[in-house]
Coordinates of C-alpha atoms and ligand atoms in Angstrom, one line a residue:
X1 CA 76.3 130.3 73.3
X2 CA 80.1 128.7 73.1
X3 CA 80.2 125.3 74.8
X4 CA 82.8 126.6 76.9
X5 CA 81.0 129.4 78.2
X6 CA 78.0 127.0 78.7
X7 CA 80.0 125.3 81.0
X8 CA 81.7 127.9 83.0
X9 CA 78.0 129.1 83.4
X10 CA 76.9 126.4 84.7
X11 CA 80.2 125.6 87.3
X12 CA 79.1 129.5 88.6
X13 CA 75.8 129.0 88.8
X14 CA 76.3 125.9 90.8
X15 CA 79.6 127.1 92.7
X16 CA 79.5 130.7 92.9
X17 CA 82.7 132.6 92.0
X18 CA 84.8 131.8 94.2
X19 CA 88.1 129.6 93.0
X20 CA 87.8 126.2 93.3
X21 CA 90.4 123.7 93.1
X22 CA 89.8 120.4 92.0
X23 CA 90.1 118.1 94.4
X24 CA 91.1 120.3 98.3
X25 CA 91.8 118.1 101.6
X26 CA 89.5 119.6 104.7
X27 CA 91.1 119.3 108.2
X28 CA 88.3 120.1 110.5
X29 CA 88.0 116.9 112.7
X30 CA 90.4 115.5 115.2
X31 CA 93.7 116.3 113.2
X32 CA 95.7 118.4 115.4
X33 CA 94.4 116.8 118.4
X34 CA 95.8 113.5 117.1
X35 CA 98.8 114.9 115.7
X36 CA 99.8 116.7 118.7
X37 CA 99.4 113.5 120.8
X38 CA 101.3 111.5 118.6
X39 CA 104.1 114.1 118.9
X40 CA 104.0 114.4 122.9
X41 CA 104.1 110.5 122.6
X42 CA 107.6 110.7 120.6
X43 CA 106.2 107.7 118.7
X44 CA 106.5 109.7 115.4
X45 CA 107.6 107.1 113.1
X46 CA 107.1 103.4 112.3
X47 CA 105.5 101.9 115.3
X48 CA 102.5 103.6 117.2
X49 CA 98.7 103.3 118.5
X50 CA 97.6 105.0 115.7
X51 CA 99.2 102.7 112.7
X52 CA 97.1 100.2 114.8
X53 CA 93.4 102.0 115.2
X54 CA 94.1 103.3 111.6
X55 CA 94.5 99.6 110.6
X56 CA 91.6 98.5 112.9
X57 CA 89.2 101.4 111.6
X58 CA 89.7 100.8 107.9
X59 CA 88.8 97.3 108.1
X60 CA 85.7 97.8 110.2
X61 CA 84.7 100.4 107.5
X62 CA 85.3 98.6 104.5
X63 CA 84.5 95.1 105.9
X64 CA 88.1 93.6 104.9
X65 CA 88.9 90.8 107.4
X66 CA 92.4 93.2 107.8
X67 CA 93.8 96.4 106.8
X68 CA 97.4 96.8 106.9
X69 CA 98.7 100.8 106.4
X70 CA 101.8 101.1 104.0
X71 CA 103.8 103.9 102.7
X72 CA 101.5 105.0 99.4
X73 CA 99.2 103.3 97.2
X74 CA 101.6 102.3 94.5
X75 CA 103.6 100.1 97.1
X76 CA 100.5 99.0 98.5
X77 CA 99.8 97.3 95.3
X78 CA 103.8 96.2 94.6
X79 CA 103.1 94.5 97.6
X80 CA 99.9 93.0 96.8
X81 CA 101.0 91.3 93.8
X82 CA 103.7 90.0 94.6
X83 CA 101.5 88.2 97.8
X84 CA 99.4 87.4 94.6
X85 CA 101.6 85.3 92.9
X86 CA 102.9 87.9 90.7
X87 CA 106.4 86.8 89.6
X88 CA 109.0 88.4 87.2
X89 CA 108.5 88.1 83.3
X90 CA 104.6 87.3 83.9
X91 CA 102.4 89.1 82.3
X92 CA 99.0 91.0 84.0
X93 CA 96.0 92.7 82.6
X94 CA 95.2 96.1 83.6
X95 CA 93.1 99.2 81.6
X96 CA 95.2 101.6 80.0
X97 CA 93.3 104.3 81.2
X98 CA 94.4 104.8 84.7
X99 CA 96.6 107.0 86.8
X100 CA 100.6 105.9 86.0
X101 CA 101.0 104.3 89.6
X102 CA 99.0 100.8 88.4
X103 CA 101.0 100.2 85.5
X104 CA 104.5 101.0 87.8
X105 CA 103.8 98.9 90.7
X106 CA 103.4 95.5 87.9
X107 CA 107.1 96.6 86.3
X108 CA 108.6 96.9 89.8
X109 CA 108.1 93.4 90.6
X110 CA 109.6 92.8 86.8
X111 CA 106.6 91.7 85.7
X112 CA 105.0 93.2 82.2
X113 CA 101.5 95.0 82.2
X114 CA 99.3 93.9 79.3
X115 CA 96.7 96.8 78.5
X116 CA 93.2 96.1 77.9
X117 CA 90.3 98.7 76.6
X118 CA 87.9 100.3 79.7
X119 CA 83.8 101.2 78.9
X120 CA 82.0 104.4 78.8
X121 CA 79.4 103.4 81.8
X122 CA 82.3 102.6 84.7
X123 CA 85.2 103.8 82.2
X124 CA 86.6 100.5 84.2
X125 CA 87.5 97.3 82.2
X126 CA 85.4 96.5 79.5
X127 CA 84.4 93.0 80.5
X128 CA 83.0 92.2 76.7
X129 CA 86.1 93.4 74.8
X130 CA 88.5 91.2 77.4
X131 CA 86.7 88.0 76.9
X132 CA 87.2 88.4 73.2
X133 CA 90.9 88.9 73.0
X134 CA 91.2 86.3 75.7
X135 CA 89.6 83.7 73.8
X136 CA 91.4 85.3 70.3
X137 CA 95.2 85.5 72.0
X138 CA 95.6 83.3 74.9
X139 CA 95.7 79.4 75.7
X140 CA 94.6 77.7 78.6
X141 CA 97.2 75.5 79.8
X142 CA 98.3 73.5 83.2
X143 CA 100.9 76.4 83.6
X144 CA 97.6 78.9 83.4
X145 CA 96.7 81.2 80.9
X146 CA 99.7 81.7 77.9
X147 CA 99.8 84.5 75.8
X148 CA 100.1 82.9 72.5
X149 CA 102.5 85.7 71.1
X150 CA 104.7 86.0 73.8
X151 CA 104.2 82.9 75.3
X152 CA 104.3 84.1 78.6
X153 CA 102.3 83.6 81.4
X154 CA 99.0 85.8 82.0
X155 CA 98.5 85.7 85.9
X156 CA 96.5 88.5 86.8
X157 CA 94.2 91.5 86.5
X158 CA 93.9 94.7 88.0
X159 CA 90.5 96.3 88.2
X160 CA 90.7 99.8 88.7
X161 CA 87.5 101.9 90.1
X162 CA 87.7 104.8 88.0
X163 CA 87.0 108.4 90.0
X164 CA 85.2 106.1 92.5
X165 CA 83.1 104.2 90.6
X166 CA 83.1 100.7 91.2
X167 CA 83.9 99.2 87.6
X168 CA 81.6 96.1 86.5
X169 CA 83.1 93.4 88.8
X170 CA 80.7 90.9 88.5
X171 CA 81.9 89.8 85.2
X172 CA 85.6 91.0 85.6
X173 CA 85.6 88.4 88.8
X174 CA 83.7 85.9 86.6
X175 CA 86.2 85.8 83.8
X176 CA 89.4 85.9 85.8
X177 CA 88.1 83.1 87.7
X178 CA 87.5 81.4 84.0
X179 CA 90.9 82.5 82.9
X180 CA 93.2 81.4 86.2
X181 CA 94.1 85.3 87.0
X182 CA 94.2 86.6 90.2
X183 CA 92.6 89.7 90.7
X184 CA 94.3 92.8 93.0
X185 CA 91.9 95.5 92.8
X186 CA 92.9 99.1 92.5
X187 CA 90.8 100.7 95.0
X188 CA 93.0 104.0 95.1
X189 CA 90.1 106.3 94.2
X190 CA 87.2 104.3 95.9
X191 CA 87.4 105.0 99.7
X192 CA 83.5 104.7 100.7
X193 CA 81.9 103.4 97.4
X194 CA 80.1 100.1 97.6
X195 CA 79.6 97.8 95.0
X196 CA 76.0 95.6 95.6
X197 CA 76.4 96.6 98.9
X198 CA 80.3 95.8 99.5
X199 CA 83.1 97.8 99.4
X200 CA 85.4 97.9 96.6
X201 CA 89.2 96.6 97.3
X202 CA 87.5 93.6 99.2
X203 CA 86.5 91.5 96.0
X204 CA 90.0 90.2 94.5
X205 CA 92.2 88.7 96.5
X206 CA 93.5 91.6 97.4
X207 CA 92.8 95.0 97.3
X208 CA 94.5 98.5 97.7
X209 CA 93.8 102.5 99.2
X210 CA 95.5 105.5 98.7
X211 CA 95.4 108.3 100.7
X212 CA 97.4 110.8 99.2
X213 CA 96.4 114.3 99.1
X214 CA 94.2 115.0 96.4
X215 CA 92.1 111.6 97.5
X216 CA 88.7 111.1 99.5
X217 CA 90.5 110.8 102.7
X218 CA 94.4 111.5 103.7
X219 CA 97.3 111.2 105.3
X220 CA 99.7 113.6 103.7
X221 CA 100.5 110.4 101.9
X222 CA 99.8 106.9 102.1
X223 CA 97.8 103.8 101.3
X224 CA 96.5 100.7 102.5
X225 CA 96.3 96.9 101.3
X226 CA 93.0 95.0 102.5
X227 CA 92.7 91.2 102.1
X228 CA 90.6 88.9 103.7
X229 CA 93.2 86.5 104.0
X230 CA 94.6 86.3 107.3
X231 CA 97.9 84.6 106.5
X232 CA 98.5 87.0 103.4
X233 CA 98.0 90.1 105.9
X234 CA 100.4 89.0 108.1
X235 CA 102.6 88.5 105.2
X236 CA 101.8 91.9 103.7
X237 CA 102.5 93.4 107.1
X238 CA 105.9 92.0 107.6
X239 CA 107.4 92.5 103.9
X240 CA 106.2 95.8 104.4
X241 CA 108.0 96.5 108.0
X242 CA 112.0 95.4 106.9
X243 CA 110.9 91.5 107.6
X244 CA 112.4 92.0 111.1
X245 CA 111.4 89.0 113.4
X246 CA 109.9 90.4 116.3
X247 CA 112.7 90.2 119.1
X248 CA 113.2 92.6 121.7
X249 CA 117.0 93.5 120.6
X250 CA 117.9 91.0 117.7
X251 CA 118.1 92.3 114.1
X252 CA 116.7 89.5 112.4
X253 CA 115.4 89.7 108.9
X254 CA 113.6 86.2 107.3
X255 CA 113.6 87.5 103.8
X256 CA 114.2 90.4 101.7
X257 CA 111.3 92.9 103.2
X258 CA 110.4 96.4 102.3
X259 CA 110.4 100.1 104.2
X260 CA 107.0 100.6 103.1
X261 CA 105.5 101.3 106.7
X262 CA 102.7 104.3 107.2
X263 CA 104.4 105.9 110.4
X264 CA 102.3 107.0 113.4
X265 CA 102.4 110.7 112.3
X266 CA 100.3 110.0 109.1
X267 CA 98.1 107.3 110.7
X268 CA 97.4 110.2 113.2
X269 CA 96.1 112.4 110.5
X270 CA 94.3 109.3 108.7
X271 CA 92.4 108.2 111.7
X272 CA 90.9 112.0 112.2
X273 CA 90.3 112.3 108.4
X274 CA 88.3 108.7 108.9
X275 CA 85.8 109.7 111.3
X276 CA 85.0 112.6 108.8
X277 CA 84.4 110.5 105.6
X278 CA 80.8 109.6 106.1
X279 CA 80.5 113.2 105.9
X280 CA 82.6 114.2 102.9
X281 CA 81.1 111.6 101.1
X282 CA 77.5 113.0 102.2
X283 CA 78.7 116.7 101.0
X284 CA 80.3 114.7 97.6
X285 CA 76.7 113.1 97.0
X286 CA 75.0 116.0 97.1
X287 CA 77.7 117.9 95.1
X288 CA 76.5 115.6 92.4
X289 CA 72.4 116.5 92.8
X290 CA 73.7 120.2 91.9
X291 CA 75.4 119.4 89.4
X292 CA 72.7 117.4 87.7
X293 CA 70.6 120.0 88.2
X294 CA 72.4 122.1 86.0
X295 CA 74.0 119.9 83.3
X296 CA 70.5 118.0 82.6
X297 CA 69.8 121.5 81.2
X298 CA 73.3 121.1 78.6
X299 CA 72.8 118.3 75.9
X300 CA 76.2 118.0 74.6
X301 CA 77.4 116.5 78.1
X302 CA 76.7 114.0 80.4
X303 CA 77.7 114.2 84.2
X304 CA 79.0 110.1 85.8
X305 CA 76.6 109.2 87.8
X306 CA 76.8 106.1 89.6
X307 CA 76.8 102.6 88.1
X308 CA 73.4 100.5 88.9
X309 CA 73.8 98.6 92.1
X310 CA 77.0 101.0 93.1
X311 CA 77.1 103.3 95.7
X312 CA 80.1 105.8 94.7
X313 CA 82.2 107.8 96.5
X314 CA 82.1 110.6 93.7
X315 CA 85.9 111.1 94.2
X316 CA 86.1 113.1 91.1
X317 CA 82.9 114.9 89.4
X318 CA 83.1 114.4 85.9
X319 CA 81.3 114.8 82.9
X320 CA 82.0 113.5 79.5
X321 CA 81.5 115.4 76.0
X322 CA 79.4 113.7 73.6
X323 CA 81.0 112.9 70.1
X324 CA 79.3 115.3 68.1
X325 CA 82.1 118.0 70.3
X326 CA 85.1 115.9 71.8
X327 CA 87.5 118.1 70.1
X328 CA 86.3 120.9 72.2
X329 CA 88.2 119.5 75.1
X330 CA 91.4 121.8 75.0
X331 CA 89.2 125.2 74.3
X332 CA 87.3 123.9 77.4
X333 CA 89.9 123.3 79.4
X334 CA 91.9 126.2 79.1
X335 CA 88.7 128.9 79.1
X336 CA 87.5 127.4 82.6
X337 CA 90.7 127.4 84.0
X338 CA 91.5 130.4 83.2
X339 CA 87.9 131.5 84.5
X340 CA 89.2 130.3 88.3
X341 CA 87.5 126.6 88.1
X342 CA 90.2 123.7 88.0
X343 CA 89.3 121.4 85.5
X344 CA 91.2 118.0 84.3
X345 CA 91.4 116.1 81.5
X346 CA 91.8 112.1 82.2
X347 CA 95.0 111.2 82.2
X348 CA 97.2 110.2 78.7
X349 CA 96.5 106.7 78.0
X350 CA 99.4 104.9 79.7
X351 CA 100.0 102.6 76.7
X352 CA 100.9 105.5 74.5
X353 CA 103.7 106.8 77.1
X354 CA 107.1 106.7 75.8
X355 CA 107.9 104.3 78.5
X356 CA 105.1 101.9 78.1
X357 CA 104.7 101.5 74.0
X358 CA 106.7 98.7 73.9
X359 CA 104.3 96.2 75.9
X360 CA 101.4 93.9 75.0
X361 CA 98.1 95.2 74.1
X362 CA 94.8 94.2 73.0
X363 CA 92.8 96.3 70.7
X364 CA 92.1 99.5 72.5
X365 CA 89.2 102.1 71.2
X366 CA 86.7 103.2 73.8
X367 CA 89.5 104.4 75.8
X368 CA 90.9 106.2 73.2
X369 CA 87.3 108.4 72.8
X370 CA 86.9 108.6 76.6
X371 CA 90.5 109.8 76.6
X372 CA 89.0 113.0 74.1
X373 CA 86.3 113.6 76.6
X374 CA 86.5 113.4 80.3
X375 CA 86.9 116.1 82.3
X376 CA 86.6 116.6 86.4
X377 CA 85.1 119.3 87.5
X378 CA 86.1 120.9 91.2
X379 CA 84.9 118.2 93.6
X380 CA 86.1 119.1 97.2
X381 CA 83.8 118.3 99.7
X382 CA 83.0 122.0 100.9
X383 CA 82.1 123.8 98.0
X384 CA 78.6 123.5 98.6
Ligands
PLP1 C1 96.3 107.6 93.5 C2 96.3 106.4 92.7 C3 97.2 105.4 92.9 C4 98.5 105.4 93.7 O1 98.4 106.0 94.9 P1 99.7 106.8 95.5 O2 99.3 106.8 96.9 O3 99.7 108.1 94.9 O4 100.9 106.0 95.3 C5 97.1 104.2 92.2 N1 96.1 104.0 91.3 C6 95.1 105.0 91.1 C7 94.0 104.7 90.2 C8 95.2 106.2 91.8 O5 94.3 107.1 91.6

């Protein structure tokens, strides 16, 4: 039977036949209770009790000392380095193969991303190829870590959880801490997955959510930064709200801030879709023990299950094609879509954008085969 078939039996088999997108929100909680409030309160926008439980909530879940709600997860990070240390013309690490937003939120601040390879287990940083062009292409000076090329500064890394798994942070931590980089972790995808037992986005020294649409939890959009820094929350919260001293009247701003505030409406949304997440993560886990029941059956893929010691969210379902038919990927992808599943390739490896080709490197080559062979399968949370 054609690969392509073999798959599209197996997605029916374990889905029935009705469409399925790939990744659906599910309003069936509080939503329109809270939203309604929230509107009968008039406090619609940038101030409101539920920016505050929101804020409250996600820090009691994920363990973070504080939570502060923002606008999206691509400001949340902006933010976040920058309250890192992140200045202009420095350079920071961070995987090529990872949604666009990453690689923006280091060029806003006028810094320059430097793209490193990821690994087939996490498809997160690859911890082994970093330390080797670390030692091969940087110095170690009193200034930090120099790019010997470009002379510039290295300050930081971004580990991104890929699909919500936690990526190997162990030694990611270990050799930033080595290498004088800060680490802002790119939690975006990793709502509810635990990494030895802690939540991800709570390792660096800071850490970011997003809760856009297609993610585990949302609020229409937004995201949220998590440090357990007290003095660096309250920073992050007031570059994030204008800068404006609190006064009663007076417009007084103490530097140049930000309008990256979550307002009350989406907070209201957030805080409903919070108390279901133990849930969808519950349907998303066992989603995956279908799934494996099917594919073990199919040699030529292999379905992402969690990393050892992880506890994943299983934002995404995905399964990878084995060598022997990566250049299936197209055929596969346009025969089950067409067949009512919604399947997705990863997406293009930033550093070969058009926009992006012109910035530093190291040798990149398992992300250029993992490119060739991911592909998420539907993975709302009520299809089973
Ligand atoms: C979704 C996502 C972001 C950005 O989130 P937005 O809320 O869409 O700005 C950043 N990084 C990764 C890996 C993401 O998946």
């Amino acid at each position: 039977m054609k690969y392509e078939k073999k798959i599209l039996d197996i997605l029916q088999n374990t889905l029935g036949n009705k469409r399925c997108g790939l990744h659906e929100p599910i309003f069936a909680g509080n939503e329109k209770n809270y939203l309604n409030d929230c509107i009968n309160s008039t406090f619609v926008s940038s101030v409101g009790k539920y920016v505050d439980k929101f804020e409250k909530e996600l820090a009691v879940y994920t363990g973070a000392k504080r939570a502060i709600a923002v606008s999206n997860g691509t400001s949340a990070l902006q933010i976040s380095l920058k309250l890192a240390g992140v200045d202009e013309g420095d350079e920071v690490l961070v995987p090529s193969l990872t949604f666009v937003g990453t690689v923006n939120a280091i060029l806003y601040l006028g810094a320059i991303p430097h793209f490193i390879d990821s690994e087939e287990e996490t498809f997160g940083a690859d911890p082994k190829s970093l330390i080797s062009w670390l030692k091969k292409s940087t110095e170690l000076t009193s200034q930090g870590c120099i790019n010997r090329k470009t002379g510039r500064r290295i300050k930081g890394l971004v580990p991104v959880h890929i699909f919500g798994h936690p990526c190997k942070l162990d030694d990611l931590l270990s050799i930033a801490n080595d290498y004088n980089l800060v680490v802002v972790e790119d939690a975006a995808e990793g709502l509810g997955s635990f990494y030895y037992g802690k939540h991800v986005g709570t390792f660096g020294k800071l850490g970011i959510l997003s809760f856009n649409g297609n993610k585990v939890i949302t609020t229409g959009g937004g995201g949220a930064i998590l440090t357990n820094d007290e003095a660096l929350a309250d920073q992050a919260k007031h570059l994030t709200t204008t800068a404006k001293v609190p006064h009663k009247w007076k417009y007084i701003h103490d530097t140049i801030g930000y309008n990256f505030r979550m307002p009350n409406l989406n907070a209201a949304l957030g805080l409903a879709q919070l108390e279901q997440l133990d849930n969808f993560i519950l349907s998303k886990r066992k989603l995956y023990d279908f799934y494996e029941k099917e594919f073990k059956k199919f040699k030529h893929v292999r379905l992402i299950k969690e990393p050892k010691g992880c506890k994943s969210n299983y934002w995404l379902q995905t399964i990878l094609l084995n060598k022997s038919i990566f250049n299936k990927k197209d055929i596969i992808l346009e025969f089950i879509n067409n067949h009512n599943f919604m399947v997705r390739p990863s997406w293009t490896l930033i550093h070969k954008l058009l926009p992006y080709k012109k910035f530093p490197r190291a040798p990149i080559k398992t992300s250029l085969s993992l490119e060739k062979r991911i592909i998420n399968l539907p993975s709302s949370a009520d299809l089973i």
